[in-house]
């Protein structure tokens, strides 16, 4: 999808008003017309935006609106809303004085909102660059009047242009497509029955891609992920016997090809850029591995020929998830000297994607460990210095040094080298309870990791020249817990999207704004204030409940708490049982490997403080619960905090009980483990009865660990 940066559209809200009166008192008979010129009447993006505006005016001010088509502003009645292209006579130089302003020069997606007078009629003017930019202007106007009911009657003079040119929030790769992936033995599921993530695209119940496109647009973002190009390659003109039409594999691949076509149509309908991705290499089972470069060449050419509307192709080299797929093989480059071959591979793909098809190529630098090329400046530069490609190539780098754990430095690779970069962020973190309880990572997105001095954040990346931000929605991690209420996740999405427009945004201000909009209260209300405080407290909650400062800070990024918790699994570790020994498994890790007798009191204090923070958050929400207009939402979100209390209480007493045990303090250990049992039993037996709570965290060795410790001390529960 191509966006013409010279194309402008204008929305004019004609409101007969004085600057000191309320909006509802300024409109005759509480009615307004929305008038759209015929040439843009059918634009879905503008229909969505003006529809949202109509609903907002009705809900907040009881103002009824009607949609009309009209060409001439002179014929408009007062108190009307106009949507007009910028190249109409209204923006011609000879007519400029009727607006009283000079036509603004806006970057892609920028817009202006300004109070003006037109032929002595007071107006609110919203003008954006293109259909998308104008839609953003309308959505921003809606947001401002939701935050301040008197906004439309005061002085208005806003010009907004996004700091990030490409703004994505999406899945970084396609779900494998098989619900039984959750029960496969690798990487971390072991023998525990786990659910498949219903939030992943296509296979998830209730997934509506058009809703996703609408919400991307509403959020001020401009790119939508549509699928995996490898999984949608049919190979008919390469070898038609690979995926015969009537075979299970052939039907599976063609289904994905059809779905990508549908998603591209939806994205184009709302003027969104489109993104497709794949791990490298992925090719059909049964093919000669020595032909993997040829198969990649064919796959890209088939895909970009079939889907010329695609804007961005991303690839990942550090991991390959196609080993879950029944029909494809996942294989990387040779492990020996792998990074030495990256430049050749990157240039190979760029030659097809960018040189031949004029698309943006975005290689992801992700790989495991502290010293890989995505985390080490020397190794990163050793790769990109040999890459010949310059145009239409953006190297995508996680904002964290390794994975999205806390206790990760802001990635030192960001801002280095002579190639354009993108920054990756995460909205729903698989390492930190997946927003089953509040975790407001917008603070780190904006400012960097406070536990390591706070250097970094989107502002730092912007100053380093980065103009692309990629936020992962729900893709990180494996399996649960699965949320039933998405509000806490929504706070991260809101904060991320607003930071892409203004990297100087204050996370506290964003928290208040989100709370006001989400809970339908004014931004200065007690509800918004207290919800914002809860969000701001959540950063310390995660740092203290999930990590161990003295241990984590020494890891320098990778496995900062040995993954003693991963997704919904809580790991174990005892002296006596081989199954639960101290081995440093990838996940769930063992808490004994974290234990240190020299830091035991500080480590336990962290967990005590985490529970105290959780109780404070619960108390703050209880104080404003009855002031939230939507009662069901209020009750269910309060329940998510109860869920948090008994989860964090479980972890607090698990750690203290086992650390006391490892330290030989058996009396204290027994007392704490009995408290652990009370919290864990309540969490398992009572919390699931509460509406709105997420699926439970699961025992990944914790229970046997506690039982064995009690037996060793000649005690029982």
XYZ file of C-alpha atoms in Angstrom:
717
model
C 0.000 0.000 0.000
C 1.426 3.333 -1.073
C 0.673 6.543 0.778
C 0.854 9.765 -1.237
C 2.558 12.207 1.114
C 1.291 15.145 -0.963
C -2.333 14.191 -0.503
C -4.140 16.019 2.272
C -7.633 15.849 3.610
C -9.322 18.328 5.883
C -11.942 17.890 8.524
C -13.694 21.074 9.578
C -15.870 21.109 12.625
C -18.073 24.163 12.488
C -19.190 24.950 15.979
C -20.840 28.250 16.789
C -19.289 28.993 20.171
C -17.530 31.336 22.510
C -14.379 30.172 24.213
C -15.911 30.022 27.690
C -19.020 27.938 27.026
C -19.482 24.179 27.035
C -19.860 22.262 23.780
C -23.391 21.031 24.421
C -24.635 24.576 25.049
C -23.178 25.815 21.741
C -25.071 23.510 19.385
C -28.602 24.345 18.332
C -31.081 21.643 19.302
C -28.147 19.366 20.190
C -27.673 18.443 16.512
C -24.667 18.561 14.170
C -24.169 17.522 10.555
C -21.085 15.671 9.352
C -20.622 16.573 5.698
C -18.149 14.618 3.573
C -17.208 15.441 -0.010
C -18.233 12.795 -2.507
C -14.711 11.841 -3.545
C -13.826 10.581 -0.063
C -17.256 9.527 1.164
C -16.461 5.821 0.912
C -13.138 5.866 2.778
C -13.419 3.264 5.544
C -10.789 4.964 7.699
C -12.689 8.259 7.730
C -16.030 6.540 8.195
C -14.566 4.786 11.220
C -13.174 8.035 12.613
C -16.291 10.118 12.036
C -18.430 7.288 13.385
C -16.357 7.264 16.565
C -16.686 11.048 16.735
C -20.468 10.821 16.406
C -20.650 8.261 19.190
C -18.417 10.348 21.441
C -20.465 13.519 20.924
C -23.649 11.606 21.656
C -22.297 9.840 24.735
C -20.587 12.851 26.297
C -22.816 15.749 25.243
C -26.043 14.147 23.940
C -25.333 15.730 20.550
C -26.917 13.900 17.625
C -25.057 13.887 14.297
C -26.100 13.018 10.757
C -23.921 12.212 7.754
C -24.430 14.146 4.499
C -22.572 14.671 1.252
C -21.919 18.284 0.265
C -19.377 19.961 -1.993
C -19.478 23.646 -1.074
C -18.602 24.989 2.344
C -20.492 28.196 1.553
C -23.750 26.244 1.582
C -23.090 24.671 4.931
C -25.230 25.488 7.894
C -23.508 26.589 11.064
C -22.488 23.879 13.479
C -21.573 21.374 10.770
C -18.609 19.023 10.414
C -16.845 18.961 7.041
C -14.364 16.479 5.577
C -12.638 18.008 2.536
C -9.504 17.254 0.522
C -6.698 19.742 0.901
C -6.604 20.433 -2.829
C -10.143 21.799 -2.820
C -10.522 25.544 -3.265
C -10.693 25.931 0.496
C -6.921 25.377 0.715
C -6.002 27.430 -2.345
C -3.835 30.451 -1.670
C -6.564 32.869 -2.769
C -8.872 31.440 -0.130
C -6.314 31.200 2.676
C -7.579 34.345 4.363
C -10.965 32.724 4.878
C -9.234 30.277 7.203
C -6.898 32.914 8.561
C -3.930 30.517 8.443
C -1.387 29.371 5.887
C -1.707 25.801 4.643
C 0.506 23.734 6.958
C 3.386 21.593 5.744
C 2.833 18.237 7.407
C 4.958 15.107 7.399
C 3.433 11.714 6.635
C 0.550 11.063 9.048
C 0.749 14.556 10.581
C -2.305 16.711 11.276
C -3.387 20.112 12.533
C -6.300 20.955 14.851
C -6.984 24.663 15.175
C -9.820 26.998 16.077
C -10.412 29.442 13.222
C -13.075 31.770 11.865
C -14.465 31.182 8.403
C -16.695 33.954 7.045
C -17.222 35.040 10.647
C -18.251 31.526 11.621
C -16.183 29.965 14.410
C -14.764 26.615 13.342
C -12.551 23.859 14.595
C -10.275 22.846 11.748
C -8.725 19.376 11.549
C -6.482 18.784 8.564
C -4.289 15.742 8.041
C -1.786 14.426 5.552
C -3.738 11.872 3.546
C -6.693 9.766 4.588
C -4.661 8.200 7.370
C -3.354 11.494 8.736
C -6.822 13.023 8.744
C -8.182 9.978 10.550
C -5.475 10.378 13.188
C -6.521 13.996 13.598
C -10.129 13.006 14.243
C -9.108 10.303 16.711
C -6.855 12.760 18.522
C -9.699 15.268 18.743
C -11.933 12.547 20.197
C -9.268 11.691 22.742
C -8.808 15.295 23.825
C -12.512 15.872 24.437
C -12.690 12.621 26.405
C -9.842 13.830 28.601
C -11.208 17.346 28.999
C -14.900 17.929 28.365
C -14.285 21.665 27.879
C -11.521 21.110 25.302
C -13.701 21.896 22.266
C -14.828 25.225 23.704
C -11.372 26.549 24.570
C -8.414 27.747 22.538
C -7.210 25.021 20.188
C -3.942 25.171 18.281
C -2.380 21.733 17.784
C 0.071 20.440 15.220
C 1.129 16.823 15.722
C 3.562 14.835 13.646
C 4.771 11.377 14.674
C 8.347 10.965 15.843
C 8.392 7.414 14.486
C 7.714 7.089 10.775
C 6.886 3.363 10.894
C 4.800 2.401 13.921
C 3.923 -1.278 14.262
C 2.177 -3.201 16.997
C 1.693 -6.777 15.970
C 2.849 -10.359 16.197
C 6.504 -10.828 15.219
C 5.799 -14.205 13.643
C 2.832 -16.354 12.749
C 1.473 -18.752 15.318
C 2.374 -22.247 14.327
C -1.236 -23.052 13.726
C -1.635 -26.169 15.833
C -3.303 -26.058 19.260
C -1.290 -29.095 20.374
C 1.908 -27.031 20.127
C 1.363 -26.250 23.794
C 1.869 -29.878 24.741
C 5.016 -30.584 22.751
C 8.058 -31.389 24.900
C 10.156 -28.398 23.877
C 11.255 -25.868 24.715
C 9.745 -25.591 28.188
C 6.508 -27.469 28.589
C 7.951 -30.696 30.011
C 5.059 -32.988 30.950
C 2.601 -30.356 32.118
C -0.738 -29.950 30.367
C -0.938 -26.382 29.072
C -3.355 -24.427 26.942
C -2.844 -22.969 23.483
C -2.775 -19.201 23.369
C -6.171 -18.037 22.047
C -4.848 -14.536 21.387
C -2.612 -15.597 18.523
C -3.954 -14.786 15.040
C -6.055 -17.015 12.822
C -6.318 -19.996 15.132
C -7.643 -18.029 18.095
C -11.318 -18.044 18.980
C -12.968 -14.722 18.296
C -10.044 -13.223 16.392
C -11.323 -10.519 14.042
C -8.634 -9.047 11.773
C -10.806 -6.097 10.772
C -11.121 -5.137 14.424
C -7.334 -5.340 14.675
C -6.940 -3.007 11.691
C -9.423 -0.538 13.147
C -7.700 -0.539 16.514
C -4.276 -0.089 14.925
C -5.626 2.987 13.139
C -7.364 4.306 16.258
C -4.096 3.958 18.167
C -2.188 6.152 15.738
C -0.134 3.241 14.425
C 0.316 2.607 10.735
C 1.456 -0.956 10.006
C -0.278 -4.337 10.249
C 1.322 -7.771 10.235
C -0.362 -10.161 7.786
C 1.496 -13.465 8.033
C 4.455 -15.701 7.271
C 5.594 -15.647 3.656
C 7.255 -19.080 3.882
C 4.079 -20.748 5.126
C 2.065 -19.298 2.233
C 4.353 -20.345 -0.626
C 2.770 -22.999 -2.863
C 5.852 -23.691 -5.085
C 3.648 -24.617 -8.060
C 6.095 -23.286 -10.654
C 9.083 -24.680 -8.778
C 7.771 -28.205 -8.210
C 4.020 -28.768 -8.204
C 4.460 -32.062 -6.365
C 5.583 -30.291 -3.167
C 2.102 -29.113 -2.151
C -0.570 -30.806 -4.309
C -3.900 -29.015 -4.107
C -5.823 -31.906 -2.598
C -3.210 -32.883 -0.023
C -3.435 -31.887 3.630
C -0.248 -29.854 3.285
C -1.435 -28.196 0.082
C -4.720 -27.162 1.656
C -2.943 -25.861 4.764
C -0.587 -23.644 2.750
C -3.326 -22.374 0.442
C -5.477 -21.515 3.441
C -2.687 -19.276 4.693
C -2.214 -17.739 1.289
C -5.925 -16.904 1.164
C -5.868 -15.496 4.693
C -2.929 -13.239 3.858
C -4.845 -11.949 0.851
C -7.812 -11.139 3.085
C -5.617 -9.397 5.656
C -3.901 -7.295 3.004
C -7.304 -6.191 1.708
C -8.315 -5.200 5.232
C -5.076 -3.306 5.845
C -5.404 -1.443 2.549
C -9.008 -0.616 3.361
C -7.776 1.319 6.402
C -4.653 2.726 4.697
C -2.229 0.677 6.796
C 1.188 -0.535 5.713
C 1.508 -4.314 5.515
C 4.240 -6.485 7.013
C 5.085 -10.151 6.360
C 7.800 -12.182 8.042
C 9.570 -15.517 8.305
C 12.316 -17.266 10.164
C 15.265 -18.166 7.929
C 15.445 -20.768 6.566
C 11.990 -22.358 6.287
C 11.332 -24.752 3.420
C 9.021 -27.716 2.747
C 9.789 -31.074 4.294
C 11.391 -33.544 1.930
C 13.426 -30.933 0.059
C 17.190 -31.084 -0.327
C 18.754 -28.856 2.390
C 21.467 -27.815 -0.053
C 18.700 -26.113 -2.065
C 17.510 -23.917 0.815
C 18.865 -20.724 -0.779
C 17.053 -21.541 -4.021
C 13.873 -22.319 -2.104
C 14.107 -19.008 -0.233
C 14.655 -17.176 -3.516
C 11.584 -18.810 -5.010
C 9.450 -18.260 -1.901
C 10.153 -14.522 -1.795
C 9.549 -14.097 -5.518
C 6.292 -16.052 -5.433
C 5.058 -14.156 -2.392
C 5.916 -10.658 -3.627
C 4.525 -11.425 -7.078
C 1.272 -12.656 -5.562
C 1.109 -9.788 -3.065
C 2.635 -6.640 -4.598
C 0.824 -4.549 -1.954
C 3.236 -5.719 0.778
C 5.316 -2.866 2.198
C 7.766 -4.567 4.567
C 9.421 -7.989 4.757
C 11.044 -9.041 8.031
C 13.257 -12.056 8.684
C 14.689 -13.622 11.820
C 17.905 -15.646 11.984
C 18.370 -16.254 15.728
C 15.595 -18.814 16.284
C 13.389 -20.897 14.056
C 9.939 -22.038 15.164
C 9.026 -24.011 12.075
C 10.130 -27.212 13.801
C 6.584 -27.258 15.201
C 5.077 -27.334 11.731
C 4.015 -30.592 10.123
C 4.874 -29.467 6.608
C 8.026 -27.344 6.875
C 11.609 -27.645 8.044
C 13.314 -24.936 10.061
C 17.039 -24.611 9.543
C 19.461 -21.790 10.182
C 22.848 -21.168 8.686
C 25.668 -23.468 9.709
C 26.322 -22.941 13.406
C 30.071 -22.583 12.941
C 30.914 -19.036 11.925
C 27.234 -18.251 11.506
C 27.563 -14.466 11.817
C 30.253 -14.395 9.133
C 27.612 -15.553 6.658
C 24.938 -13.060 7.666
C 26.110 -10.273 5.305
C 25.837 -12.555 2.283
C 22.393 -13.757 3.337
C 21.129 -10.262 4.141
C 22.309 -8.905 0.801
C 20.786 -11.917 -0.948
C 17.361 -11.227 0.555
C 17.687 -7.461 0.093
C 18.429 -7.931 -3.596
C 15.052 -9.615 -4.023
C 12.909 -7.671 -1.559
C 14.260 -4.159 -2.053
C 16.077 -4.053 -5.369
C 13.657 -6.161 -7.390
C 10.341 -5.355 -5.676
C 11.115 -2.003 -4.028
C 9.971 -3.096 -0.564
C 11.513 -2.344 2.812
C 13.607 -5.213 4.125
C 13.853 -5.485 7.909
C 16.270 -8.168 9.163
C 15.849 -8.865 12.876
C 19.078 -9.069 14.866
C 17.661 -11.296 17.602
C 19.764 -14.204 18.856
C 20.232 -15.804 22.274
C 22.797 -14.808 24.887
C 24.691 -11.715 26.032
C 27.271 -11.680 23.252
C 25.322 -12.326 20.048
C 25.337 -9.808 17.211
C 22.057 -8.306 18.382
C 23.516 -7.470 21.800
C 27.218 -6.839 21.190
C 28.315 -3.736 19.297
C 31.555 -5.239 18.022
C 29.854 -8.300 16.590
C 26.940 -6.234 15.274
C 29.239 -3.881 13.394
C 31.286 -6.808 12.103
C 28.128 -7.983 10.352
C 26.609 -4.771 9.064
C 29.930 -3.299 7.923
C 30.043 -6.092 5.357
C 26.434 -5.638 4.271
C 26.390 -3.827 0.944
C 22.715 -2.862 1.094
C 21.844 0.682 2.175
C 18.502 1.655 0.650
C 15.237 0.262 1.993
C 16.880 -1.777 4.740
C 16.218 -1.368 8.472
C 17.909 -3.550 11.090
C 15.431 -4.342 13.849
C 16.927 -4.464 17.366
C 15.261 -5.283 20.685
C 15.401 -2.325 23.062
C 16.715 -4.710 25.726
C 20.198 -6.148 25.497
C 18.948 -9.725 25.257
C 15.317 -10.705 25.748
C 12.556 -8.622 27.332
C 13.438 -9.515 30.913
C 14.053 -6.804 33.450
C 17.671 -6.357 34.563
C 18.633 -5.983 30.924
C 20.629 -2.970 29.863
C 19.247 -0.801 27.113
C 20.642 -2.507 24.035
C 24.131 -1.080 23.344
C 23.716 -1.909 19.652
C 21.102 0.830 19.266
C 22.569 3.881 17.588
C 25.724 2.147 16.350
C 26.783 1.492 12.785
C 25.828 3.226 9.560
C 22.608 1.359 8.800
C 19.077 2.429 9.687
C 17.569 0.691 12.715
C 14.206 -0.119 14.276
C 13.535 -0.630 17.991
C 11.438 -3.516 19.313
C 9.310 -3.244 22.465
C 6.929 -5.612 24.218
C 3.420 -4.911 25.469
C 2.486 -8.283 26.954
C 5.496 -9.857 28.630
C 5.672 -13.630 28.878
C 8.293 -13.362 31.583
C 6.230 -11.113 33.868
C 2.785 -12.704 34.211
C 1.441 -11.504 30.832
C -0.682 -8.692 32.290
C -2.766 -11.064 34.362
C -1.922 -8.394 36.943
C -0.819 -4.817 36.254
C 2.623 -4.425 34.710
C 3.089 -0.987 33.180
C 6.197 -1.385 31.040
C 5.657 2.038 29.461
C 8.012 3.458 32.102
C 10.871 1.373 30.708
C 9.764 2.027 27.127
C 10.110 5.742 27.790
C 13.096 5.925 30.119
C 14.981 2.640 30.077
C 15.504 0.177 32.959
C 15.454 2.055 36.255
C 16.977 -0.945 38.049
C 20.144 -0.395 35.986
C 20.267 3.386 36.069
C 17.459 4.151 33.659
C 19.480 4.969 30.548
C 17.651 4.276 27.332
C 14.071 4.230 26.169
C 12.424 5.342 22.958
C 13.672 8.900 23.412
C 17.258 7.678 23.442
C 16.642 5.687 20.275
C 15.026 8.667 18.590
C 18.046 10.826 19.369
C 20.196 8.086 17.842
C 18.269 8.439 14.589
C 15.737 5.626 14.905
C 12.406 6.280 13.189
C 10.776 2.839 13.349
C 9.217 1.342 16.477
C 7.857 -2.181 16.631
C 5.697 -3.229 19.558
C 4.871 -6.866 20.102
C 1.275 -7.384 21.135
C 0.778 -10.844 22.620
C 3.467 -12.865 20.920
C 6.119 -13.232 23.593
C 6.401 -16.436 25.540
C 4.762 -19.824 25.363
C 1.241 -20.593 26.577
C -0.324 -18.939 29.647
C -1.438 -17.367 31.779
C -4.296 -16.233 29.555
C -6.039 -13.017 30.428
C -9.794 -12.522 30.357
C -9.578 -8.758 30.914
C -7.266 -6.889 28.543
C -7.237 -3.521 30.334
C -3.787 -3.875 31.924
C -2.400 -4.908 28.547
C -4.262 -1.972 27.012
C -2.335 0.460 29.201
C 0.918 -0.741 27.626
C -0.500 -0.564 24.112
C -1.733 2.977 24.728
C 1.587 4.082 26.183
C 3.623 2.503 23.398
C 1.511 4.043 20.660
C 1.651 7.516 22.215
C 5.418 7.316 22.658
C 5.789 6.622 18.929
C 4.225 10.029 18.317
C 6.030 11.892 21.082
C 9.086 10.232 22.589
C 9.157 12.898 25.322
C 5.807 11.743 26.724
C 5.694 11.292 30.494
C 4.626 7.737 31.491
C 2.659 9.095 34.465
C 0.708 11.495 32.248
C 0.065 8.684 29.775
C -1.151 6.461 32.619
C -3.655 9.112 33.726
C -4.827 9.658 30.160
C -5.288 5.960 29.550
C -7.178 5.532 32.824
C -9.499 8.436 32.034
C -10.305 7.118 28.559
C -10.565 3.466 29.561
C -12.739 4.053 32.628
C -14.768 6.916 31.095
C -13.866 9.515 33.700
C -12.158 12.885 33.493
C -8.371 12.881 33.641
C -8.352 14.868 36.894
C -10.733 12.484 38.630
C -9.730 10.363 41.606
C -10.319 7.238 39.532
C -7.769 8.295 36.921
C -5.307 9.439 39.587
C -5.471 6.191 41.578
C -5.374 3.913 38.540
C -2.288 5.791 37.355
C -0.661 5.266 40.758
C -1.418 1.552 40.537
C 0.243 1.393 37.133
C 3.301 3.293 38.324
C 3.639 0.974 41.344
C 3.499 -2.083 39.108
C 7.066 -1.661 37.878
C 8.449 -2.190 41.390
C 5.962 -5.003 41.922
C 7.465 -6.937 39.017
C 11.068 -6.100 39.892
C 10.651 -7.276 43.476
C 8.382 -10.289 42.956
C 9.876 -11.739 39.798
C 13.601 -10.973 40.146
C 16.397 -11.069 42.733
C 18.419 -7.863 42.622
C 21.653 -9.311 43.969
C 21.521 -12.271 41.604
C 19.933 -10.621 38.592
C 22.264 -7.665 38.293
C 25.255 -9.994 37.894
C 23.783 -11.834 34.907
C 24.229 -8.799 32.629
C 21.084 -9.615 30.688
C 20.618 -13.251 29.774
C 18.460 -15.310 32.194
C 18.555 -12.644 34.922
C 16.618 -14.828 37.367
C 17.399 -18.192 35.780
C 13.799 -18.321 34.573
C 12.582 -19.676 37.896
C 9.260 -18.461 36.489
C 8.509 -18.684 32.780
C 5.065 -18.016 31.363
C 2.677 -19.770 33.764
C 5.192 -22.245 35.219
C 6.737 -21.773 38.668
C 9.886 -23.871 38.943
C 11.418 -25.840 41.799
C 14.702 -27.113 43.218
C 15.711 -29.185 46.274
C 18.766 -30.906 47.700
C 17.410 -34.418 47.651
C 15.493 -35.149 44.461
C 17.319 -35.517 41.150
C 14.212 -34.410 39.285
C 14.296 -31.107 41.123
C 18.044 -30.550 41.382
C 19.837 -27.276 40.791
C 20.475 -27.785 37.086
C 20.302 -24.496 35.207
C 17.508 -25.440 32.892
C 16.262 -22.837 30.444
C 12.852 -22.837 32.077
C 11.510 -23.206 34.581
C 14.769 -22.634 36.409
C 15.493 -23.729 39.954
C 15.332 -21.361 42.880
C 18.192 -23.127 44.629
C 20.536 -21.885 41.922
C 19.548 -18.327 42.922
C 19.933 -18.831 46.682
C 22.872 -17.047 48.320
C 23.347 -17.150 52.086
C 25.093 -13.758 51.988
C 22.080 -11.987 50.466
C 19.240 -14.042 51.925
C 17.766 -11.245 54.043
C 17.758 -8.757 51.157
C 16.288 -11.355 48.827
C 13.465 -12.192 51.211
C 12.841 -8.511 51.942
C 12.309 -7.920 48.221
C 9.524 -10.486 48.204
C 7.970 -9.015 51.364
C 7.990 -5.591 49.719
C 6.407 -7.036 46.584
C 3.467 -8.369 48.587
C 3.142 -5.027 50.383
C 3.033 -3.230 47.017
C 0.396 -5.654 45.758
C -1.725 -4.997 48.840
C -1.339 -1.239 48.344
C -2.512 -1.571 44.740
C -5.487 -3.623 45.877
C -6.382 -1.032 48.517
C -6.132 1.853 46.048
C -8.450 0.117 43.613
C -10.908 -0.726 46.387
C -11.122 2.980 47.255
C -12.297 3.946 43.755
C -14.080 0.771 42.633
C -17.542 2.187 43.282
C -16.726 5.360 41.306
C -16.062 3.466 38.076
C -19.132 3.808 35.817
C -19.011 0.274 34.393
C -19.630 -1.928 37.422
C -18.775 -5.265 35.830
C -15.417 -3.925 34.689
C -14.735 -2.513 38.147
C -15.511 -5.802 39.883
C -13.550 -7.965 37.471
C -10.468 -5.746 37.510
C -10.598 -5.717 41.296
C -10.599 -9.507 41.052
C -7.429 -9.410 38.937
C -5.760 -7.638 41.845
C -7.004 -10.303 44.254
C -5.502 -12.804 41.822
C -2.287 -10.827 42.151
C -2.381 -10.775 45.938
C -2.523 -14.551 46.243
C -0.051 -15.123 43.421
C 2.507 -12.708 44.861
C 1.827 -14.071 48.349
C 2.541 -17.570 47.059
C 5.852 -16.456 45.574
C 6.791 -14.432 48.643
C 6.425 -17.368 51.050
C 7.780 -19.916 48.577
C 11.026 -17.984 48.296
C 11.366 -17.220 51.998
C 10.400 -20.755 53.005
C 12.853 -22.418 50.662
C 15.666 -19.922 51.215
C 15.310 -20.412 54.983
C 15.414 -24.153 54.325
C 18.560 -23.893 52.212
C 20.082 -21.721 54.941
C 19.332 -24.238 57.698
C 16.749 -22.010 59.453
C 14.217 -24.790 59.766
C 11.758 -23.246 62.235
C 11.353 -20.143 60.066
C 11.224 -22.297 56.959
C 8.356 -24.404 58.301
C 6.354 -21.316 59.287
C 6.847 -19.685 55.895
C 6.087 -22.847 53.929
C 2.821 -23.238 55.815
C 1.955 -19.668 54.815
C 2.922 -20.588 51.246
C 0.426 -23.464 51.383
C -2.382 -21.139 52.525
C -1.767 -18.670 49.711
C -1.312 -21.399 47.100
C -4.474 -23.242 48.155
C -6.557 -20.064 48.089
C -5.064 -19.129 44.713
C -5.973 -22.521 43.222
C -9.336 -23.065 44.906
C -10.921 -19.629 45.278
C -9.409 -17.316 42.660
C -10.828 -19.275 39.672
C -14.310 -18.577 41.034
C -13.806 -14.832 40.584
C -14.987 -13.479 37.211
C -12.390 -11.696 35.120
C -9.322 -13.457 36.482
C -6.730 -14.987 34.188
C -5.927 -18.664 33.915
C -3.757 -19.775 36.814
C -0.021 -19.975 37.126
C 0.962 -23.650 37.241
C 3.223 -25.768 39.376
C 6.442 -26.473 37.486
C 8.242 -28.137 40.385
C 7.378 -25.769 43.219
C 4.921 -28.045 45.028
C 7.206 -31.096 45.125
C 10.026 -28.832 46.235
C 8.036 -27.558 49.214
C 6.765 -31.029 50.128
C 10.273 -32.479 50.032
C 11.615 -29.661 52.175
C 8.919 -30.252 54.785
C 9.613 -34.001 54.791
C 13.320 -33.343 55.239
C 12.432 -31.264 58.323
C 10.088 -34.020 59.590
C 7.062 -31.785 59.041
C 3.914 -31.958 56.967
C 1.271 -29.542 55.748
